[in-house]
Short mmCIF file of C-alpha atoms in Angstrom, two decimals:
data_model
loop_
_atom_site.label_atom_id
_atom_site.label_comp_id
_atom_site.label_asym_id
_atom_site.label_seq_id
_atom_site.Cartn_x
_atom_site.Cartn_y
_atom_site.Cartn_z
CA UNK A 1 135.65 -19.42 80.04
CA UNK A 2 135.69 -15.57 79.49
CA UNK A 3 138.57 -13.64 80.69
CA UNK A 4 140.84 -14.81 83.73
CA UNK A 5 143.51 -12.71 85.80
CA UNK A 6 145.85 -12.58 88.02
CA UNK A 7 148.25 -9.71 89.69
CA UNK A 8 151.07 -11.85 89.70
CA UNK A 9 152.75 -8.84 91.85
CA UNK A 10 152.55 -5.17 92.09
CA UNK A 11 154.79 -2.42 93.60
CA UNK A 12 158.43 -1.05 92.98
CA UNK A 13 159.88 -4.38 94.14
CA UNK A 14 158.44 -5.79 90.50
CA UNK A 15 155.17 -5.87 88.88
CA UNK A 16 153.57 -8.43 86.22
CA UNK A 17 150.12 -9.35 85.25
CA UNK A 18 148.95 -12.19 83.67
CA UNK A 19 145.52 -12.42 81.53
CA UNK A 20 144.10 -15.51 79.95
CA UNK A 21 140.99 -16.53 78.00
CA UNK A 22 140.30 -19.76 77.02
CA UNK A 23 142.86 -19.82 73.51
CA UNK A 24 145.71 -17.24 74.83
CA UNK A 25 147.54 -16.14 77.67
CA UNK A 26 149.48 -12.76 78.07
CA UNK A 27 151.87 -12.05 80.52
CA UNK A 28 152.48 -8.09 80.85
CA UNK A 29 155.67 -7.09 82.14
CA UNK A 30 158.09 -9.02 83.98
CA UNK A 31 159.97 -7.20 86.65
CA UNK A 32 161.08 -9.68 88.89
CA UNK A 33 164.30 -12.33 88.59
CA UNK A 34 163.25 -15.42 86.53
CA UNK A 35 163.22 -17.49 89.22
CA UNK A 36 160.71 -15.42 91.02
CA UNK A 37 158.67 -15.37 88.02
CA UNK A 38 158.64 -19.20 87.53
CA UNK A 39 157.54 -19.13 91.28
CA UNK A 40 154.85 -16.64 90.60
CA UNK A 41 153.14 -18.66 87.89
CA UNK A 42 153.70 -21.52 89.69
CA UNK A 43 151.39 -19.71 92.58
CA UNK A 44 148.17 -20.05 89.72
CA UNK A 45 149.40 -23.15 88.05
CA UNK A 46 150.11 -22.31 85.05
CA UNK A 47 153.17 -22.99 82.50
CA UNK A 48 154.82 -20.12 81.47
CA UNK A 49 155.42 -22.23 77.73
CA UNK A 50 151.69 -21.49 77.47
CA UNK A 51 152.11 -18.19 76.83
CA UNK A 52 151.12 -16.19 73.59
CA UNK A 53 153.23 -13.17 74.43
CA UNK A 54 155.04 -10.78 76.57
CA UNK A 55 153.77 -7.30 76.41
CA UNK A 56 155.97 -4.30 78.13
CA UNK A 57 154.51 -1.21 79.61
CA UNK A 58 157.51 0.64 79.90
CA UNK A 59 161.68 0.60 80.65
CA UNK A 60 161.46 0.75 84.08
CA UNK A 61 163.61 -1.90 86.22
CA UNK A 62 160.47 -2.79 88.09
CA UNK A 63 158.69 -4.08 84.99
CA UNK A 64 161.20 -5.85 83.18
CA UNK A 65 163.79 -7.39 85.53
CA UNK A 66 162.70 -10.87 84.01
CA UNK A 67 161.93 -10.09 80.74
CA UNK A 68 165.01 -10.90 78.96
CA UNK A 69 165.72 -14.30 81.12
CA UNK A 70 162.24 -14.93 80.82
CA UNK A 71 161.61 -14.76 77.04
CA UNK A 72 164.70 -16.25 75.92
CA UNK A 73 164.40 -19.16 78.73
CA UNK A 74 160.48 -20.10 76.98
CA UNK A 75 161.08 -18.47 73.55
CA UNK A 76 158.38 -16.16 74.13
CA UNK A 77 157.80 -13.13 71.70
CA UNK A 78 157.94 -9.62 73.58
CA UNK A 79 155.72 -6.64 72.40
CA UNK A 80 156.72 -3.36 72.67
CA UNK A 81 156.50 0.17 71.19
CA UNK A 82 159.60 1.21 69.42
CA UNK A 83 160.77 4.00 71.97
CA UNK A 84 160.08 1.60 74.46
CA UNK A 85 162.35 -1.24 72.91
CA UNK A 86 165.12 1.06 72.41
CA UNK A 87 165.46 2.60 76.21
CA UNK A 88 165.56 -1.40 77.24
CA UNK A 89 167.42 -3.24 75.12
CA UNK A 90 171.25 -3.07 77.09
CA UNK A 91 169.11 -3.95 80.30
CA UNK A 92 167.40 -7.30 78.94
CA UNK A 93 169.91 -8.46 76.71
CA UNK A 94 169.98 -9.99 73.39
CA UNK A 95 166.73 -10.87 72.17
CA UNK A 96 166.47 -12.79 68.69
CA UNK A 97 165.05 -10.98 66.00
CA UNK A 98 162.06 -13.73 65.54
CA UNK A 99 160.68 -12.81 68.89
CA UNK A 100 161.01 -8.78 68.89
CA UNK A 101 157.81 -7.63 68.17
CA UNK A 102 156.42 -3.54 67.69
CA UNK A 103 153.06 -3.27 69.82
CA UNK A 104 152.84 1.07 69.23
CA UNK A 105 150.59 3.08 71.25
CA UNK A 106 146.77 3.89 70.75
CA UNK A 107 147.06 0.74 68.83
CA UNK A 108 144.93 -2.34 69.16
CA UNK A 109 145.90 -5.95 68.34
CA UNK A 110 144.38 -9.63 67.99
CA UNK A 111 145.94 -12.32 69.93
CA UNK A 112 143.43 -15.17 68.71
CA UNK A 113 140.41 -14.11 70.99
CA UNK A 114 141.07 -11.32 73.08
CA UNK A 115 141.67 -7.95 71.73
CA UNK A 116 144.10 -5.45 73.28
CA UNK A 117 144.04 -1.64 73.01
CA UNK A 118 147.35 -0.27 73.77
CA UNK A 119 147.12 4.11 75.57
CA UNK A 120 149.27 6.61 76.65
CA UNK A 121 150.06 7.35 80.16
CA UNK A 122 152.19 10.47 82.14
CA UNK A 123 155.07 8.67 83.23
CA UNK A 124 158.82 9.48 83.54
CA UNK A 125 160.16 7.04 81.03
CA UNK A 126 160.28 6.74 77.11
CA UNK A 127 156.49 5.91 75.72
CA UNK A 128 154.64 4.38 78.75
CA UNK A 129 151.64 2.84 78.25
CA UNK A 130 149.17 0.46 79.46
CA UNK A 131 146.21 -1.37 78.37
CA UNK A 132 142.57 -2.83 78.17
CA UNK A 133 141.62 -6.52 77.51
CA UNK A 134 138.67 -7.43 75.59
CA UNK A 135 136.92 -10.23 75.01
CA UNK A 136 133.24 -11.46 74.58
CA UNK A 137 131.63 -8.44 75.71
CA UNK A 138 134.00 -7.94 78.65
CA UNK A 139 136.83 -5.12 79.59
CA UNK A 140 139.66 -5.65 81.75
CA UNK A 141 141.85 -2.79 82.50
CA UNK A 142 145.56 -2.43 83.61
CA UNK A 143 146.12 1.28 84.78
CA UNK A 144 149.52 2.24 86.83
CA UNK A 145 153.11 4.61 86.52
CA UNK A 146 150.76 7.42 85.94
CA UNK A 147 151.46 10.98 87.31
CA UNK A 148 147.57 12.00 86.39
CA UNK A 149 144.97 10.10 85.25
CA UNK A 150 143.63 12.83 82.30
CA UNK A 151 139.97 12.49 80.87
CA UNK A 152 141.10 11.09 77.50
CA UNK A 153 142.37 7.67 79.81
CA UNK A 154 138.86 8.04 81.50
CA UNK A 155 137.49 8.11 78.23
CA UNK A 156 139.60 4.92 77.35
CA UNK A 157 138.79 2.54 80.50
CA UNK A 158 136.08 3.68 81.76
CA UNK A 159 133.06 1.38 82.29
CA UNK A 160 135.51 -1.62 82.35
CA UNK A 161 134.40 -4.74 84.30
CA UNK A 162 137.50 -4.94 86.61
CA UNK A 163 140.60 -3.00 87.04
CA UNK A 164 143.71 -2.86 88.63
CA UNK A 165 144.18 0.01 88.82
CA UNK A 166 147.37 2.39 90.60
CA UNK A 167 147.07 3.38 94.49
CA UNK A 168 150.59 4.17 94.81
CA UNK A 169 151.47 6.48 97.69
CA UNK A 170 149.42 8.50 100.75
CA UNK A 171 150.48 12.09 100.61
CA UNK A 172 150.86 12.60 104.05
CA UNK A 173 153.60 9.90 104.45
CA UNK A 174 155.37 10.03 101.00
CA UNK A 175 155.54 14.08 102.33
CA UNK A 176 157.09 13.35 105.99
CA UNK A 177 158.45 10.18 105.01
CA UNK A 178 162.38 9.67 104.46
CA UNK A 179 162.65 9.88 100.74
CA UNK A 180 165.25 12.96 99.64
CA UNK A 181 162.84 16.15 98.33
CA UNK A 182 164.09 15.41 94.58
CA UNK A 183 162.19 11.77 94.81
CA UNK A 184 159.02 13.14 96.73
CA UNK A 185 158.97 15.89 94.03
CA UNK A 186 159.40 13.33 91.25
CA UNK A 187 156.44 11.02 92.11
CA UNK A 188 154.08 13.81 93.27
CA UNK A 189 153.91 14.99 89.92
CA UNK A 190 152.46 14.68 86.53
CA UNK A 191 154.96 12.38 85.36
CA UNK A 192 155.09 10.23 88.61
CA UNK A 193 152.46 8.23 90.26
CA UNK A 194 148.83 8.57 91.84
CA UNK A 195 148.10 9.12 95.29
CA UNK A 196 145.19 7.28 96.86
CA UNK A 197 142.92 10.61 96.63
CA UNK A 198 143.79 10.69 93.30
CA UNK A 199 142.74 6.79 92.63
CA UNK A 200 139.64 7.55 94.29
CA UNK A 201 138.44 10.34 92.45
CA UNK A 202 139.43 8.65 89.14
CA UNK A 203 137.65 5.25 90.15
CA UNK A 204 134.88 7.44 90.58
CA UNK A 205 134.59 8.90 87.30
CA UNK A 206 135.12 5.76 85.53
CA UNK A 207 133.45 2.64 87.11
CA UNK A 208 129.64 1.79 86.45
CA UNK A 209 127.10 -0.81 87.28
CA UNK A 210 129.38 -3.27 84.77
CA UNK A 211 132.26 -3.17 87.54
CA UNK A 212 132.79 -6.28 89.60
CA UNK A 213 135.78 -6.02 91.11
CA UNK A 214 139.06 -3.43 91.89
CA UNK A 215 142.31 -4.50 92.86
CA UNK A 216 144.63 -1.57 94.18
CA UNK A 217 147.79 -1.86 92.79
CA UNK A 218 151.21 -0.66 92.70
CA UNK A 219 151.64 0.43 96.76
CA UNK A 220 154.39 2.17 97.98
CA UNK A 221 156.48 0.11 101.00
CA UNK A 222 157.54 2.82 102.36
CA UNK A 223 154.83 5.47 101.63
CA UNK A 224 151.59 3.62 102.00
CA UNK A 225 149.41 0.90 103.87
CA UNK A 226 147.27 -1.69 102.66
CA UNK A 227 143.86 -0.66 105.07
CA UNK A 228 144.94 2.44 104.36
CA UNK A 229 144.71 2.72 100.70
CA UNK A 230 141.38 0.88 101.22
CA UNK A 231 140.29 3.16 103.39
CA UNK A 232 140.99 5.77 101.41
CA UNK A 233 139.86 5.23 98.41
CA UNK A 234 136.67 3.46 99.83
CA UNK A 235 135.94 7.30 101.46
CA UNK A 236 136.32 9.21 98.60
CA UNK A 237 134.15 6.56 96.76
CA UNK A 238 130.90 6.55 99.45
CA UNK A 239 131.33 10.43 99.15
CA UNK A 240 130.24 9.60 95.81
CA UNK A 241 127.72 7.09 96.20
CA UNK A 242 129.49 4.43 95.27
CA UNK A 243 130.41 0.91 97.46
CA UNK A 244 132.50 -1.67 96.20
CA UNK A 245 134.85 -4.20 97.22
CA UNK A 246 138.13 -2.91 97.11
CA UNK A 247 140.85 -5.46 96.94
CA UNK A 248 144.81 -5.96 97.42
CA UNK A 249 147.30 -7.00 95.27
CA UNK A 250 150.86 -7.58 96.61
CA UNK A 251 154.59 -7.44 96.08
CA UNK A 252 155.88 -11.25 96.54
CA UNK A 253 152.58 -13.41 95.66
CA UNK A 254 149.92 -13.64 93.47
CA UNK A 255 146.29 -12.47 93.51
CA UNK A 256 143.77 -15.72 93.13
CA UNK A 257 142.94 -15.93 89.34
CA UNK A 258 139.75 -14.43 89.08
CA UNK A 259 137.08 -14.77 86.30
CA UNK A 260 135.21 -12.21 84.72
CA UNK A 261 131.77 -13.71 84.56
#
């Protein structure tokens, strides 16, 4: 077996994404209640005991909800960078010492046979940041709560052999939509998240003839559609030459595991 995902689920509701290869699994974020994690895993089959590690992206509700229930319910070690641990330690609760771990950013560590690189993202929280899987040859990479997607993150996933990767909002509707101005100025810029243009134009820098599959992740509710961010992206993509499958990930249920081959 080479590397195996899932989105467990994406979006402001909660987010969390599990990886696996055939010695470890990682679980990255956990923003939903523990019972909806349990639940989530359940979805895939597989025991949340099993896994190696928690790694957080940032202090945002929507990514770690679960974490403290979660970690303390399985005794599972949580890796974070040190900004990041301080902004979320009142909201997940006490955490013993044995399982609080430092994971900084533009780092890269070993978890028995995958490699993870750890990178910087624009995002209005402490240190966000996100990463890229590795293992036999093959690049998985988790890309979302990102204002702009700048060339040194291009640099850093591109030519990866699936993504998930943020679609978050169409500007049109986030614009008209009933959000207050201060929250439709907050996510439209550099510190907020990608529209679908933007995920288009980014894909489009980044994938290659390596890519096998894209899951759009991290849809707005109330400012975007499913066929639309498809539809969207897709465009700006053919503009470019470029047809792939582009796939869905969801709020409440898990994406199939899929294996990259």
């Amino acid at each position: 077996m080479t590397l195996r995902f899932s989105v467990l689920a994406s979006g402001s509701t909660g987010n969390a994404f599990y990886i696996e290869t055939e010695r470890e699994k990682l679980l990255v974020d956990a923003g939903l209640s523990g019972k909806q994690m349990d639940q989530l895993f359940a979805g895939i089959d597989i025991d949340p005991r099993q896994l190696s590690g928690i790694l957080v992206t940032h202090e945002h509700s929507d990514h770690i909800k679960g974490l403290g229930i979660l970690a303390r319910k399985y005794q599972l070690p949580i890796y974070a960078n040190e900004k990041t641990w301080k902004a979320m330690e009142k909201s997940i609760g006490k955490i013993s010492i044995d399982q609080k771990f430092y994971f900084h950013m533009e780092e890269v560590k070993t978890f028995g046979d995958m490699d993870v690189a750890s990178f910087g993202v624009s995002h209005d929280a402490a240190e966000p940041m996100f990463y890229t899987f590795h293992h036999q040859g093959k690049k998985v990479a988790l890309v979302t709560d990102l204002g702009y997607v700048s060339d040194r993150i291009k640099k850093t996933v591109e030519g990866a052999d699936a993504y998930i990767f943020e679609a978050n909002h169409d500007v049109g509707m986030l614009r008209m939509g009933r959000y207050p101005w201060n929250v439709k100025r907050r996510i439209l810029g550099d510190s907020g998240h990608i529209s679908n243009e933007d995920c288009g134009l980014a894909l489009a820098d980044i994938i290659d003839n390596n890519t096998q599959r894209i899951y759009l992740a991290h849809l707005s509710l109330d400012n975007n559609m499913r066929d639309l961010a498809r539809m969207s992206v897709d465009q700006v993509l053919q503009e470019r030459g470029i047809a792939i499958d582009l796939l869905d990930t969801y709020h409440d249920k898990p994406t199939p595991l899929f294996e990259v081959s």
